[in-house]
mmCIF file of C-alpha atoms in Angstrom:
data_model
loop_
_atom_site.group_PDB
_atom_site.id
_atom_site.type_symbol
_atom_site.label_atom_id
_atom_site.label_comp_id
_atom_site.label_asym_id
_atom_site.label_seq_id
_atom_site.Cartn_x
_atom_site.Cartn_y
_atom_site.Cartn_z
ATOM 1 C CA MET A 1 0.000 0.000 0.000
ATOM 2 C CA LYS A 2 1.311 3.447 -0.882
ATOM 3 C CA PHE A 3 0.772 6.363 1.454
ATOM 4 C CA THR A 4 1.469 9.881 0.264
ATOM 5 C CA ALA A 5 1.629 13.279 1.874
ATOM 6 C CA SER A 6 -1.613 14.030 0.093
ATOM 7 C CA THR A 7 -3.104 10.991 1.773
ATOM 8 C CA LEU A 8 -1.822 12.230 5.071
ATOM 9 C CA ALA A 9 -3.040 15.688 4.188
ATOM 10 C CA ALA A 10 -6.499 14.221 4.121
ATOM 11 C CA ALA A 11 -5.935 13.242 7.704
ATOM 12 C CA GLY A 12 -4.819 16.767 8.435
ATOM 13 C CA GLY A 13 -7.927 18.209 6.963
ATOM 14 C CA MET A 14 -10.139 15.899 8.941
ATOM 15 C CA ILE A 15 -8.324 16.485 12.217
ATOM 16 C CA ALA A 16 -9.132 20.150 11.894
ATOM 17 C CA SER A 17 -12.804 19.234 12.125
ATOM 18 C CA ALA A 18 -12.324 17.597 15.520
ATOM 19 C CA ASN A 19 -13.535 19.346 18.646
ATOM 20 C CA ALA A 20 -10.010 20.205 19.715
ATOM 21 C CA HIS A 21 -9.316 22.339 16.629
ATOM 22 C CA GLY A 22 -5.963 20.931 15.603
ATOM 23 C CA PHE A 23 -3.997 20.548 12.411
ATOM 24 C CA ILE A 24 -1.291 18.151 11.280
ATOM 25 C CA THR A 25 1.887 20.145 10.752
ATOM 26 C CA SER A 26 4.135 17.235 9.772
ATOM 27 C CA PRO A 27 4.085 15.640 7.296
ATOM 28 C CA GLN A 28 2.789 18.571 5.282
ATOM 29 C CA ALA A 29 -1.013 18.589 5.211
ATOM 30 C CA ARG A 30 -3.239 19.868 2.420
ATOM 31 C CA MET A 31 -3.655 23.620 2.340
ATOM 32 C CA PRO A 32 -6.135 25.948 0.607
ATOM 33 C CA GLY A 33 -5.433 26.965 -2.993
ATOM 34 C CA ASP A 34 -7.034 28.111 -6.234
ATOM 35 C CA ALA A 35 -8.999 24.881 -6.845
ATOM 36 C CA MET A 36 -10.418 25.031 -3.329
ATOM 37 C CA GLN A 37 -11.312 28.704 -3.792
ATOM 38 C CA SER A 38 -13.124 27.939 -7.052
ATOM 39 C CA ALA A 39 -15.155 25.116 -5.507
ATOM 40 C CA CYS A 40 -15.778 26.429 -1.999
ATOM 41 C CA GLY A 41 -16.022 30.167 -2.577
ATOM 42 C CA MET A 42 -13.992 33.181 -1.572
ATOM 43 C CA GLN A 43 -15.095 33.466 2.054
ATOM 44 C CA VAL A 44 -14.453 29.808 2.938
ATOM 45 C CA TYR A 45 -11.096 30.115 1.166
ATOM 46 C CA TYR A 46 -10.143 33.285 3.060
ATOM 47 C CA ASN A 47 -11.277 31.801 6.368
ATOM 48 C CA GLN A 48 -9.055 28.758 5.857
ATOM 49 C CA MET A 49 -6.109 30.836 4.597
ATOM 50 C CA GLY A 50 -6.378 32.944 7.745
ATOM 51 C CA ASP A 51 -6.983 30.088 10.183
ATOM 52 C CA ASN A 52 -6.847 26.514 8.909
ATOM 53 C CA TYR A 53 -7.622 25.289 12.427
ATOM 54 C CA GLY A 54 -11.265 26.308 12.036
ATOM 55 C CA ASN A 55 -13.814 23.511 11.956
ATOM 56 C CA VAL A 56 -16.024 22.327 9.125
ATOM 57 C CA GLN A 57 -19.225 23.289 10.918
ATOM 58 C CA GLY A 58 -18.059 26.917 11.077
ATOM 59 C CA GLU A 59 -17.163 26.860 7.404
ATOM 60 C CA LEU A 60 -20.605 25.511 6.531
ATOM 61 C CA GLN A 61 -22.187 28.447 8.370
ATOM 62 C CA VAL A 62 -20.073 30.838 6.298
ATOM 63 C CA ALA A 63 -20.723 28.920 3.075
ATOM 64 C CA SER A 64 -24.499 28.974 3.513
ATOM 65 C CA SER A 65 -24.573 32.706 2.736
ATOM 66 C CA GLN A 66 -22.141 32.581 -0.211
ATOM 67 C CA ASP A 67 -23.334 32.697 -3.802
ATOM 68 C CA ASP A 68 -20.040 31.163 -4.979
ATOM 69 C CA TYR A 69 -20.140 28.084 -2.689
ATOM 70 C CA LYS A 70 -20.662 24.891 -4.714
ATOM 71 C CA ALA A 71 -21.414 22.072 -2.284
ATOM 72 C CA ASP A 72 -20.677 19.078 -4.520
ATOM 73 C CA PRO A 73 -17.370 20.280 -6.011
ATOM 74 C CA CYS A 74 -16.267 21.712 -2.655
ATOM 75 C CA ASN A 75 -16.905 18.431 -0.820
ATOM 76 C CA ILE A 76 -16.169 20.264 2.423
ATOM 77 C CA TRP A 77 -16.307 17.116 4.586
ATOM 78 C CA MET A 78 -13.342 15.705 2.626
ATOM 79 C CA CYS A 79 -10.216 17.522 3.836
ATOM 80 C CA LYS A 80 -12.302 20.646 4.551
ATOM 81 C CA GLY A 81 -12.548 21.213 0.806
ATOM 82 C CA PHE A 82 -8.755 21.405 0.387
ATOM 83 C CA LYS A 83 -8.046 20.005 -3.069
ATOM 84 C CA PHE A 84 -5.405 17.571 -4.277
ATOM 85 C CA GLU A 85 -4.931 19.819 -7.327
ATOM 86 C CA ASP A 86 -3.614 22.547 -5.009
ATOM 87 C CA ASN A 87 -1.284 20.169 -3.166
ATOM 88 C CA LYS A 88 0.409 17.947 -5.756
ATOM 89 C CA ASP A 89 3.849 19.065 -4.547
ATOM 90 C CA ASN A 90 3.116 17.541 -1.119
ATOM 91 C CA VAL A 91 3.099 13.936 -2.366
ATOM 92 C CA GLN A 92 5.439 11.618 -0.495
ATOM 93 C CA SER A 93 5.874 7.861 -0.787
ATOM 94 C CA TYR A 94 6.122 5.335 2.004
ATOM 95 C CA THR A 95 6.795 1.620 2.054
ATOM 96 C CA PRO A 96 4.331 -0.970 3.371
ATOM 97 C CA GLY A 97 4.605 -1.277 7.128
ATOM 98 C CA GLN A 98 6.637 1.908 7.479
ATOM 99 C CA ASN A 99 5.878 3.964 10.580
ATOM 100 C CA VAL A 100 5.094 7.590 9.846
ATOM 101 C CA ASP A 101 5.343 10.096 12.671
ATOM 102 C CA PHE A 102 2.709 12.825 12.801
ATOM 103 C CA THR A 103 3.033 16.199 14.489
ATOM 104 C CA VAL A 104 -0.301 17.727 15.418
ATOM 105 C CA ASP A 105 -0.706 21.278 16.685
ATOM 106 C CA ILE A 106 -3.746 21.701 18.934
ATOM 107 C CA ARG A 107 -4.796 25.332 19.329
ATOM 108 C CA ALA A 108 -8.033 24.960 21.273
ATOM 109 C CA PRO A 109 -7.649 21.920 23.521
ATOM 110 C CA HIS A 110 -10.813 20.450 24.991
ATOM 111 C CA THR A 111 -12.511 17.091 25.100
ATOM 112 C CA GLY A 112 -13.811 15.526 21.935
ATOM 113 C CA TYR A 113 -12.876 13.138 19.154
ATOM 114 C CA ALA A 114 -10.563 13.402 16.172
ATOM 115 C CA ASN A 115 -11.220 11.714 12.862
ATOM 116 C CA VAL A 116 -8.304 10.787 10.626
ATOM 117 C CA SER A 117 -9.098 9.481 7.159
ATOM 118 C CA ILE A 118 -6.883 8.151 4.402
ATOM 119 C CA VAL A 119 -7.968 8.921 0.857
ATOM 120 C CA LYS A 120 -7.026 7.551 -2.530
ATOM 121 C CA THR A 121 -5.120 10.398 -4.177
ATOM 122 C CA SER A 122 -5.707 9.076 -7.684
ATOM 123 C CA SER A 123 -9.363 10.001 -7.278
ATOM 124 C CA ASN A 124 -9.110 12.759 -4.665
#
């Protein structure tokens, strides 16, 4: 099985939706870019550029009043809408069974759950 930074970036995007408001800082996680801006709208894009620790629920509140938010292409529950197209330079390869250390920065610690997902970068 091949794991890439983009795969891990998916985890980073999902961790940010956890109640503790954290973000994977190593390996490099997905970040907002032009493809995300086009799909999710300017305000969601600017919110994530300014504070990528914000949660998905907050972004959905912002998105609900945007004319340029496109729910299906944004796919905000997948990596908070951060797109592979914006993060192709983050791809890393790992060998089967290799341990990969994560560094997570938690900015608003409190109780809750984190969700880490691994995605198939050939399709997302």
